[in-house]
Coordinates of C-alpha atoms and ligand atoms in Angstrom, one line a residue:
M1 CA 0.3 -0.2 0.1
H2 CA 1.4 3.5 -1.1
I3 CA 0.0 6.6 0.7
C4 CA 0.7 9.8 -0.4
Y5 CA 3.9 11.8 0.6
L6 CA 1.9 15.2 1.3
C7 CA -0.5 13.4 4.0
R8 CA 2.2 11.4 5.8
P9 CA 4.0 12.5 8.8
E10 CA 7.6 13.6 8.0
S11 CA 9.3 10.5 10.0
E12 CA 7.3 8.1 7.4
I13 CA 8.3 10.1 4.5
M14 CA 12.0 10.0 5.6
A15 CA 12.0 6.3 6.1
E16 CA 10.5 5.3 2.6
I17 CA 12.8 8.4 0.8
L18 CA 15.8 6.2 2.5
Q19 CA 14.6 2.9 1.1
K20 CA 13.7 4.7 -2.4
V21 CA 10.2 3.4 -2.8
I22 CA 9.7 4.3 -6.0
E23 CA 5.7 3.8 -6.0
E24 CA 5.7 6.8 -3.4
E25 CA 6.7 8.9 -6.5
R26 CA 3.5 7.9 -8.4
Q27 CA 1.2 9.5 -5.8
G28 CA -0.6 12.3 -7.4
E29 CA 0.8 11.2 -10.7
A30 CA -1.1 12.5 -14.0
Y31 CA -0.9 10.6 -17.2
A32 CA 0.7 11.6 -20.3
P33 CA -1.2 11.7 -23.2
F34 CA -1.3 8.4 -25.1
K35 CA 2.3 7.8 -26.3
G36 CA 2.6 7.8 -30.2
D37 CA -1.0 8.6 -30.6
P38 CA -1.4 11.2 -33.5
V39 CA -5.1 11.9 -33.2
D40 CA -6.0 15.3 -32.2
Y41 CA -8.8 15.0 -29.4
S42 CA -11.5 17.1 -29.0
K43 CA -12.5 15.8 -25.7
K44 CA -9.7 15.7 -23.1
F45 CA -9.4 13.9 -19.7
Y46 CA -7.1 14.3 -16.9
I47 CA -6.5 11.9 -14.0
E48 CA -4.6 11.9 -11.0
S49 CA -4.2 8.7 -8.8
Y50 CA -3.6 8.2 -5.0
G51 CA -3.2 5.3 -2.7
C52 CA -2.3 1.7 -3.5
Q53 CA -1.2 0.4 -6.9
M54 CA -4.5 -1.1 -7.4
N55 CA -5.8 2.5 -7.9
F56 CA -3.0 3.2 -10.4
S57 CA -4.4 -0.1 -12.3
D58 CA -7.7 1.1 -12.1
S59 CA -7.1 4.5 -13.5
E60 CA -5.5 2.8 -16.4
I61 CA -9.0 0.8 -16.8
V62 CA -10.9 4.1 -16.7
A63 CA -8.5 5.6 -19.3
S64 CA -9.6 2.9 -21.5
I65 CA -13.0 3.3 -21.0
L66 CA -12.6 7.2 -21.6
H67 CA -10.3 6.5 -24.6
G68 CA -13.4 4.2 -26.1
E69 CA -15.6 7.2 -25.9
G70 CA -13.3 9.2 -27.9
Y71 CA -11.5 11.1 -25.2
G72 CA -7.5 11.6 -25.1
A73 CA -5.4 12.3 -21.8
T74 CA -3.6 15.3 -21.0
R75 CA -1.1 16.3 -18.3
N76 CA -2.5 19.5 -18.1
Y77 CA -5.6 19.9 -16.2
E78 CA -6.1 23.4 -17.4
E79 CA -6.9 22.2 -21.0
A80 CA -9.0 19.2 -19.5
N81 CA -12.9 18.8 -20.4
L82 CA -12.8 16.1 -17.2
I83 CA -10.5 16.1 -14.3
L84 CA -11.0 12.8 -12.7
I85 CA -9.3 12.1 -9.1
N86 CA -8.6 8.6 -8.1
T87 CA -9.0 8.3 -4.4
C88 CA -7.6 6.6 -1.4
S89 CA -9.5 6.4 2.1
I90 CA -7.2 4.3 3.9
R91 CA -6.0 6.9 6.6
E92 CA -7.6 10.3 7.3
K93 CA -4.5 12.1 6.1
A94 CA -4.9 10.5 2.5
E95 CA -8.6 12.0 2.4
Q96 CA -7.4 15.4 3.6
T97 CA -4.8 15.2 0.6
V98 CA -7.6 14.7 -1.8
R99 CA -9.7 17.3 -0.6
A100 CA -6.9 20.0 -0.5
R101 CA -6.5 19.0 -4.1
L102 CA -9.8 19.4 -5.2
Q103 CA -9.3 23.0 -4.0
S104 CA -6.7 23.5 -6.5
F105 CA -9.2 22.8 -9.2
R106 CA -11.5 25.4 -7.9
K107 CA -10.0 28.4 -10.0
I108 CA -10.1 26.7 -13.2
K109 CA -13.5 25.5 -12.9
K110 CA -14.6 29.3 -12.2
R111 CA -12.9 30.1 -15.4
N112 CA -14.4 27.3 -17.4
P113 CA -17.7 26.3 -15.7
G114 CA -18.4 23.9 -18.5
M115 CA -15.0 21.3 -17.2
L116 CA -16.3 18.7 -15.2
V117 CA -14.7 17.2 -11.8
G118 CA -15.2 13.5 -10.9
V119 CA -14.1 11.8 -7.9
L120 CA -13.2 8.0 -8.0
G121 CA -12.1 4.9 -5.9
C122 CA -12.3 4.5 -2.4
M123 CA -13.2 7.9 -1.0
A124 CA -16.1 8.1 -3.7
E125 CA -17.2 5.0 -2.2
R126 CA -17.1 5.8 1.3
L127 CA -18.6 9.1 1.0
K128 CA -21.1 8.5 -1.8
A129 CA -23.5 11.6 -2.5
K130 CA -22.5 13.2 0.6
F131 CA -19.2 14.2 -1.3
L132 CA -21.5 16.3 -3.5
E133 CA -22.9 18.2 -0.6
E134 CA -19.5 18.7 1.1
E135 CA -17.4 19.4 -2.1
K136 CA -19.5 22.0 -4.3
L137 CA -16.9 21.7 -6.8
V138 CA -17.5 17.9 -7.9
D139 CA -20.1 16.8 -10.4
I140 CA -19.4 13.1 -10.6
V141 CA -18.8 10.4 -8.0
V142 CA -18.0 6.9 -9.0
G143 CA -17.3 4.0 -7.0
P144 CA -14.4 1.2 -7.7
D145 CA -17.3 -1.3 -9.5
A146 CA -18.9 1.4 -11.4
Y147 CA -16.4 2.7 -13.8
R148 CA -18.1 1.2 -16.8
S149 CA -20.9 3.7 -16.3
L150 CA -18.5 6.7 -16.2
P151 CA -19.3 7.9 -19.9
T152 CA -23.1 7.7 -19.0
L153 CA -22.6 9.7 -15.7
V154 CA -20.4 12.4 -17.7
M155 CA -23.3 12.8 -20.3
E156 CA -25.6 13.4 -17.3
A157 CA -23.2 15.8 -15.7
E158 CA -22.8 17.8 -19.1
T159 CA -26.7 18.4 -18.5
G160 CA -26.1 20.4 -15.4
Q161 CA -27.0 17.6 -13.2
K162 CA -24.8 15.9 -10.7
S163 CA -24.2 12.1 -11.1
V164 CA -23.3 9.2 -8.9
N165 CA -22.8 5.5 -9.0
V166 CA -21.3 3.8 -6.0
L167 CA -22.9 0.4 -6.5
L168 CA -20.5 -2.3 -5.6
S169 CA -20.5 -5.3 -7.3
R170 CA -20.4 -9.4 -6.6
D171 CA -18.8 -10.0 -9.9
E172 CA -17.2 -7.1 -11.7
T173 CA -13.6 -7.5 -12.4
Y174 CA -13.2 -5.3 -15.6
A175 CA -11.7 -8.6 -17.3
D176 CA -12.6 -7.8 -20.9
I177 CA -11.2 -4.3 -20.6
A178 CA -7.7 -3.9 -21.8
P179 CA -6.3 -1.3 -19.5
V180 CA -4.4 1.6 -21.0
R181 CA -0.7 1.8 -20.1
L182 CA -0.3 5.5 -19.9
D183 CA 3.3 6.9 -19.2
S184 CA 4.6 3.3 -18.4
N185 CA 8.2 2.9 -18.4
G186 CA 7.2 0.1 -21.0
V187 CA 9.1 -2.5 -19.3
S188 CA 6.6 -3.3 -16.2
A189 CA 2.7 -3.2 -16.0
F190 CA 0.3 -4.0 -13.2
V191 CA -2.2 -6.7 -14.2
S192 CA -5.3 -6.7 -11.5
I193 CA -6.3 -10.5 -10.9
M194 CA -8.9 -10.1 -8.2
R195 CA -10.8 -7.3 -6.7
G196 CA -12.6 -6.7 -2.9
C197 CA -11.5 -8.4 0.1
N198 CA -13.5 -10.6 2.6
N199 CA -10.9 -10.2 5.4
M200 CA -12.3 -7.7 7.7
C201 CA -9.2 -6.7 9.4
T202 CA -10.8 -4.2 11.9
F203 CA -8.8 -1.3 11.3
C204 CA -9.4 -1.5 7.5
V205 CA -11.8 0.2 5.4
V206 CA -11.2 -1.5 2.3
P207 CA -13.9 -4.1 2.5
F208 CA -16.5 -1.4 2.6
T209 CA -15.2 0.7 -0.1
R210 CA -14.0 -2.3 -2.5
G211 CA -16.5 -4.8 -1.6
R212 CA -16.6 -8.5 -1.7
E213 CA -13.6 -10.4 -3.0
R214 CA -14.0 -11.8 -6.7
S215 CA -11.3 -13.3 -8.7
R216 CA -11.0 -12.4 -12.4
D217 CA -10.8 -15.0 -15.4
A218 CA -7.7 -16.6 -15.3
V219 CA -7.6 -17.1 -19.1
S220 CA -8.1 -13.2 -19.4
I221 CA -5.3 -12.5 -17.0
V222 CA -2.9 -14.8 -19.0
N223 CA -4.1 -13.4 -22.2
E224 CA -3.3 -9.6 -20.9
C225 CA 0.1 -11.0 -19.9
K226 CA 1.0 -12.5 -23.4
D227 CA -0.2 -9.1 -24.7
L228 CA 2.1 -7.1 -22.4
F229 CA 4.8 -9.4 -23.3
D230 CA 4.4 -9.3 -27.3
R231 CA 4.3 -5.4 -26.5
G232 CA 7.6 -5.5 -25.2
F233 CA 7.0 -5.6 -21.7
K234 CA 9.0 -7.8 -19.3
E235 CA 7.6 -7.6 -16.1
V236 CA 4.1 -8.2 -14.6
T237 CA 2.6 -7.5 -11.0
L238 CA -0.3 -9.4 -10.4
L239 CA -2.3 -7.3 -8.1
G240 CA -5.1 -7.9 -5.4
Q241 CA -5.6 -7.2 -1.9
N242 CA -4.8 -10.7 -1.1
V243 CA -3.7 -12.7 -3.8
D244 CA -3.1 -15.8 -2.0
S245 CA -6.9 -16.2 -1.8
Y246 CA -7.3 -16.0 -5.8
Y247 CA -9.6 -18.8 -6.6
Y248 CA -11.1 -18.8 -10.2
S249 CA -13.9 -21.4 -10.9
A250 CA -14.1 -22.1 -14.5
E251 CA -17.9 -22.0 -14.7
G252 CA -18.8 -20.4 -17.9
S253 CA -15.0 -19.9 -19.3
S254 CA -12.8 -21.8 -21.5
L255 CA -11.4 -23.4 -18.6
E256 CA -11.9 -26.8 -17.3
Q257 CA -11.0 -26.6 -13.8
T258 CA -10.9 -24.2 -10.9
V259 CA -7.3 -22.0 -10.6
N260 CA -6.0 -21.1 -7.4
F261 CA -3.1 -18.8 -6.9
A262 CA -0.2 -21.4 -7.2
Q263 CA -1.8 -22.6 -10.5
L264 CA -2.2 -18.7 -11.7
L265 CA 1.3 -18.2 -11.3
E266 CA 2.3 -21.2 -13.1
M267 CA 0.3 -20.3 -15.9
V268 CA 1.6 -16.9 -16.0
A269 CA 5.3 -17.9 -15.4
L270 CA 4.7 -20.1 -18.6
V271 CA 4.0 -17.3 -21.0
S272 CA 7.8 -16.7 -21.5
P273 CA 10.8 -17.0 -19.3
K274 CA 11.7 -13.9 -20.1
L275 CA 8.7 -12.4 -18.4
R276 CA 9.5 -11.6 -14.8
I277 CA 6.3 -12.1 -12.6
R278 CA 5.8 -10.2 -9.0
F279 CA 2.6 -10.2 -6.9
S280 CA 1.1 -8.2 -4.1
T281 CA 0.0 -8.3 -1.4
S282 CA 0.1 -11.7 0.3
H283 CA -1.8 -12.3 3.5
P284 CA 0.1 -14.4 6.0
K285 CA -2.8 -16.8 6.7
D286 CA -3.3 -17.6 2.8
I287 CA 0.0 -18.1 1.4
T288 CA 0.4 -21.8 0.8
D289 CA 3.5 -24.0 0.5
D290 CA 2.2 -24.6 -3.2
V291 CA 2.9 -21.1 -4.0
L292 CA 6.2 -21.1 -2.5
Y293 CA 7.3 -24.2 -4.6
I294 CA 5.9 -22.9 -7.6
M295 CA 7.9 -19.7 -6.9
A296 CA 10.9 -21.9 -6.4
K297 CA 10.5 -24.1 -9.2
Y298 CA 10.3 -21.1 -11.9
P299 CA 13.5 -18.6 -12.2
N300 CA 11.1 -15.9 -13.6
I301 CA 8.7 -15.6 -10.7
C302 CA 10.5 -13.1 -8.6
E303 CA 11.7 -14.4 -5.2
Y304 CA 10.2 -11.4 -3.1
I305 CA 7.2 -11.4 -1.0
H306 CA 5.3 -8.3 0.6
L307 CA 3.8 -10.2 4.0
P308 CA 2.2 -7.4 6.1
V309 CA 2.4 -8.4 9.8
Q310 CA 0.8 -5.3 11.1
S311 CA 2.0 -6.2 14.7
G312 CA 4.1 -8.5 16.6
N313 CA 1.8 -9.3 19.4
T314 CA -0.7 -11.9 19.2
R315 CA -3.3 -10.0 21.5
V316 CA -3.3 -6.9 19.1
L317 CA -3.3 -9.3 16.1
Q318 CA -6.5 -10.7 17.3
M319 CA -7.9 -7.4 17.9
M320 CA -7.0 -6.5 14.5
N321 CA -8.7 -9.8 13.3
R322 CA -5.6 -10.8 11.4
T323 CA -6.4 -14.4 12.2
Y324 CA -2.8 -15.4 12.6
T325 CA -0.4 -15.4 15.7
R326 CA 3.0 -14.1 16.3
E327 CA 4.4 -17.5 16.2
W328 CA 2.4 -18.3 13.0
Y329 CA 3.7 -15.6 11.4
L330 CA 7.4 -16.2 12.5
S331 CA 6.6 -20.0 11.2
K332 CA 5.7 -18.6 7.5
V333 CA 8.8 -16.2 7.4
K334 CA 10.8 -19.6 8.5
R335 CA 9.1 -21.7 6.0
I336 CA 9.7 -19.2 3.1
R337 CA 13.4 -19.0 4.0
E338 CA 13.5 -22.7 3.9
I339 CA 12.1 -23.0 0.4
M340 CA 14.0 -19.9 -0.9
P341 CA 17.0 -19.0 1.1
D342 CA 17.2 -15.7 -0.9
C343 CA 13.7 -14.7 -1.1
G344 CA 13.4 -10.9 -0.5
L345 CA 10.6 -9.9 2.3
S346 CA 8.8 -6.8 3.1
T347 CA 6.0 -6.0 5.6
D348 CA 3.3 -3.2 6.9
V349 CA 3.4 -2.4 10.3
I350 CA 0.7 -0.3 12.2
S351 CA 1.8 1.5 15.5
G352 CA -0.4 2.3 18.3
F353 CA -3.5 0.3 17.5
C354 CA -6.1 0.6 20.2
T355 CA -5.2 -1.0 23.4
E356 CA -1.3 -1.3 22.5
T357 CA 0.7 -1.4 25.5
E358 CA 4.6 -0.5 25.4
E359 CA 5.4 -4.2 26.1
E360 CA 3.3 -4.9 23.1
H361 CA 5.0 -2.4 20.8
K362 CA 8.2 -4.0 22.1
D363 CA 7.0 -7.4 20.5
T364 CA 6.6 -5.7 17.2
L365 CA 10.3 -4.5 17.4
S366 CA 11.4 -7.7 18.5
L367 CA 9.6 -9.7 15.4
M368 CA 10.9 -7.0 13.2
E369 CA 14.3 -7.6 14.4
Q370 CA 13.8 -11.5 13.9
C371 CA 12.9 -11.2 10.3
C372 CA 15.0 -8.6 9.4
F373 CA 12.9 -7.4 6.4
D374 CA 14.3 -5.6 3.2
M375 CA 11.7 -2.8 3.5
A376 CA 8.5 -1.7 5.4
Y377 CA 5.4 0.4 4.9
M378 CA 5.1 1.8 8.5
F379 CA 1.9 3.6 9.7
S380 CA 0.5 5.0 12.6
Y381 CA -3.0 3.8 13.2
S382 CA -5.6 6.2 11.8
E383 CA -9.3 5.4 12.9
R384 CA -11.4 5.1 10.1
P385 CA -15.2 5.7 10.1
G386 CA -17.6 2.6 9.9
T387 CA -14.4 -0.2 10.4
L388 CA -14.9 -2.6 12.9
A389 CA -12.3 -0.9 15.2
A390 CA -14.1 2.5 15.0
R391 CA -17.2 0.4 16.3
R392 CA -15.7 -1.7 18.8
Y393 CA -12.6 0.0 20.3
T394 CA -11.5 3.1 21.7
D395 CA -8.8 4.8 20.0
D396 CA -7.0 5.1 23.1
V397 CA -3.1 5.4 22.4
P398 CA -2.3 9.1 22.4
E399 CA -1.0 10.8 19.1
D400 CA 2.4 11.4 20.7
V401 CA 2.9 7.6 22.0
K402 CA 2.0 6.4 18.5
S403 CA 4.3 8.6 16.9
R404 CA 7.1 7.8 19.2
R405 CA 6.4 4.2 18.7
L406 CA 6.5 4.9 14.6
E407 CA 9.7 6.4 15.0
E408 CA 11.3 3.3 16.9
I409 CA 9.7 1.3 14.4
I410 CA 11.4 3.3 11.5
T411 CA 14.6 3.6 13.2
L412 CA 14.6 -0.2 13.7
Q413 CA 13.7 -0.9 9.9
K414 CA 16.5 1.5 8.9
S415 CA 19.0 -0.6 10.4
C416 CA 17.7 -3.9 9.2
S417 CA 17.5 -2.5 5.6
R418 CA 21.1 -1.2 5.7
K419 CA 22.0 -4.7 7.0
S420 CA 20.0 -6.5 4.4
Y421 CA 21.4 -4.5 1.4
S422 CA 24.9 -4.6 2.9
G423 CA 24.6 -8.6 3.0
D424 CA 24.2 -8.4 -1.0
V425 CA 27.7 -6.8 -1.6
G426 CA 29.8 -9.1 -3.3
R427 CA 26.9 -11.2 -4.8
T428 CA 25.9 -11.1 -8.4
W429 CA 22.1 -10.6 -9.3
E430 CA 20.5 -10.8 -12.5
V431 CA 18.9 -7.3 -13.0
L432 CA 16.0 -6.3 -15.3
I433 CA 16.8 -2.8 -16.6
E434 CA 14.0 -0.2 -16.2
G435 CA 15.7 2.9 -17.8
D436 CA 18.6 5.4 -16.9
S437 CA 19.5 6.0 -13.1
K438 CA 18.2 9.3 -11.6
R439 CA 21.5 10.4 -11.3
S440 CA 23.0 9.9 -14.4
S441 CA 22.2 8.8 -18.1
E442 CA 25.6 6.8 -17.9
Q443 CA 24.0 4.3 -15.6
W444 CA 21.2 2.1 -15.7
C445 CA 18.8 1.3 -12.6
G446 CA 16.7 -1.8 -12.4
R447 CA 15.6 -4.5 -9.9
N448 CA 16.8 -7.7 -8.9
S449 CA 14.4 -10.6 -8.4
Q450 CA 14.1 -9.7 -4.5
N451 CA 12.8 -6.2 -5.8
K452 CA 15.9 -4.4 -4.5
M453 CA 16.9 -1.1 -7.0
V454 CA 20.3 -1.9 -8.4
V455 CA 22.7 0.9 -10.0
F456 CA 25.3 0.5 -12.4
P457 CA 27.3 2.1 -15.0
K458 CA 26.0 1.3 -18.7
G459 CA 29.7 0.8 -19.8
N460 CA 30.4 -0.4 -23.4
Y461 CA 27.7 -3.0 -23.5
Q462 CA 24.7 -2.6 -25.9
L463 CA 21.9 -2.8 -23.6
D464 CA 18.6 -1.0 -23.5
K465 CA 15.7 -0.8 -20.9
G466 CA 14.0 -4.0 -20.8
C467 CA 17.3 -5.9 -21.1
Y468 CA 18.6 -8.3 -18.5
A469 CA 22.3 -8.2 -17.1
M470 CA 24.2 -9.5 -14.7
V471 CA 25.2 -7.4 -12.1
K472 CA 28.1 -7.7 -9.2
I473 CA 27.3 -5.6 -6.3
N474 CA 30.3 -3.4 -4.9
D475 CA 28.6 -1.2 -2.6
S476 CA 24.9 -0.7 -1.0
T477 CA 23.0 1.9 1.0
G478 CA 19.8 1.3 2.9
G479 CA 17.6 1.5 -0.3
T480 CA 20.1 1.0 -3.3
L481 CA 22.6 -1.7 -4.5
I482 CA 25.7 -0.1 -6.3
G483 CA 27.5 -2.7 -8.9
E484 CA 29.0 -3.3 -12.2
I485 CA 27.8 -5.5 -15.2
V486 CA 29.8 -8.8 -15.5
E487 CA 27.5 -10.2 -18.0
A488 CA 24.9 -8.7 -20.6
I489 CA 22.2 -11.3 -21.2
G490 CA 20.0 -8.9 -23.6
Ligands
SAM1 N1 -4.4 -6.3 1.8 C1 -3.2 -5.8 2.7 C2 -3.0 -6.8 3.8 O1 -3.8 -7.8 3.8 O2 -2.2 -6.7 4.5 C3 -2.9 -4.5 3.0 C4 -3.8 -3.5 2.0 S1 -3.9 -2.0 3.2 C5 -4.9 -1.4 2.0 C6 -2.3 -1.3 3.2 C7 -2.1 -1.2 4.5 O3 -2.3 0.0 5.0 C8 -2.5 -2.3 5.3 O4 -1.4 -3.4 5.3 C9 -2.0 -1.3 6.9 O5 -0.5 -1.7 7.3 C10 -2.4 0.0 6.6 N2 -3.6 0.3 6.9 C11 -4.9 0.1 6.8 N3 -5.7 0.5 7.2 C12 -5.1 1.5 8.2 C13 -5.4 2.3 9.3 N4 -6.6 2.5 9.6 N5 -4.6 2.9 10.2 C14 -3.1 2.9 9.6 N6 -2.7 2.0 8.6 C15 -3.7 1.6 7.9
SF4_2 FE1 -7.5 -4.5 4.4 FE2 -7.0 -6.9 5.9 FE3 -8.3 -6.8 3.5 FE4 -5.6 -6.2 3.5 S1 -6.7 -8.2 4.1 S2 -7.4 -5.0 2.5 S3 -5.6 -5.2 5.6 S4 -9.3 -5.9 5.4

């Protein structure tokens, strides 16, 4: 999960800057016009996305729907007929950021009253028509399962009516919509494999904003991955709130069997050995040995698992309804490392959940120390209206205590990251080149299988982005490996 820079305490931001979490930099990203598209569109839309990778992936579906209606994309909202903002509700600060951003559209709307403003995603779903009352500027409110109705809603709004569709669906997966890859690096792409979540973690708003869990047709997923590979993409990230509970039943599809996540991984791995596969997010209760063995079997399935722990204390985990204990989590990590000794591991942690004591916080620190994660997304607890925690518990850990605990978590994680990255010095990894490094066009940057960013000089090799290279690591920071090419693979 990736929350906006603007809405986070500085301490959180610093930790993630240190770890060079590139997804953070996508927050509030506006898409560029369709690459290589010569059409001079008479209608243009501008879309900005906040929150998790799922939202960014959804924006590509929305772009595809609008493109089908004759809209072109623009990066300049001043020239747009339709401004869309794809929102996140995960924490209060995320919502405040969106509201502040809406204010900046006010001036342009005054100048151009025909321009429409639409709010998409989780905040739209949470606030529904109330959004229209609270933010007079907004014309259209669309929940995550209602994007197909966007063209109709726009037409309604063009007549001066405010329009809303926040119906959640039990079966919408947008399986038949080919997302438009706007502003992509042309190397890696997100592929949504399921929607919604049935888990009901007590702190989390997602089950309310994204509805029941449903899995997308496996054949359509594989076809999308094949198409991406044919168009030159070299890496896909399979997305879902809980990918390990992916389960597609073939009824009414061209498949003759059910497909679980391990099977889906294998189907995608077989698209091409040159196509890397990643996935996110795994719930510790659902990740199976079958998944781990399939990961170990196929070199093109990256050895990296994002396994959110949330807390290192069993009582707190129970209050969070995570349905595993500290010991269960530790045994999963042990199992992962037995089957894949080099597997990269990252996590999510929440500080100061309701009733968390100092001792329980220390359990989180000791678990983090034991696991030595490569990277972590660290949050202080933010009560969300309507969640089970908001209804059942008191948000009773004072803000200053939450922040201090978060600081301690971040400080520890920084040292774990440094340890993990420095442990790679002297090793040689296969790296998929994503493009020039930020510092210099003389250097490439790309990731190893473990999802660590590697920077290295281009040298005299004839490589390009999308190529693989074997890179020997000579140095490291807490978030980057620095190396040199020892073999160009191409
Ligand atoms: N589905 C994933 C899982 O099971 O862990 C995570 C998805 S959630 C949208 C992303 C992360 O946001 C969570 O893992 C949690 O750490 C954090 N988060 C969710 N609700 C939160 C809240 N109310 N306060 C603080 N952090 C929260
Ligand atoms: Fe939220 Fe839990 Fe579902 Fe993740 S698994 S989206 S934290 S309810």
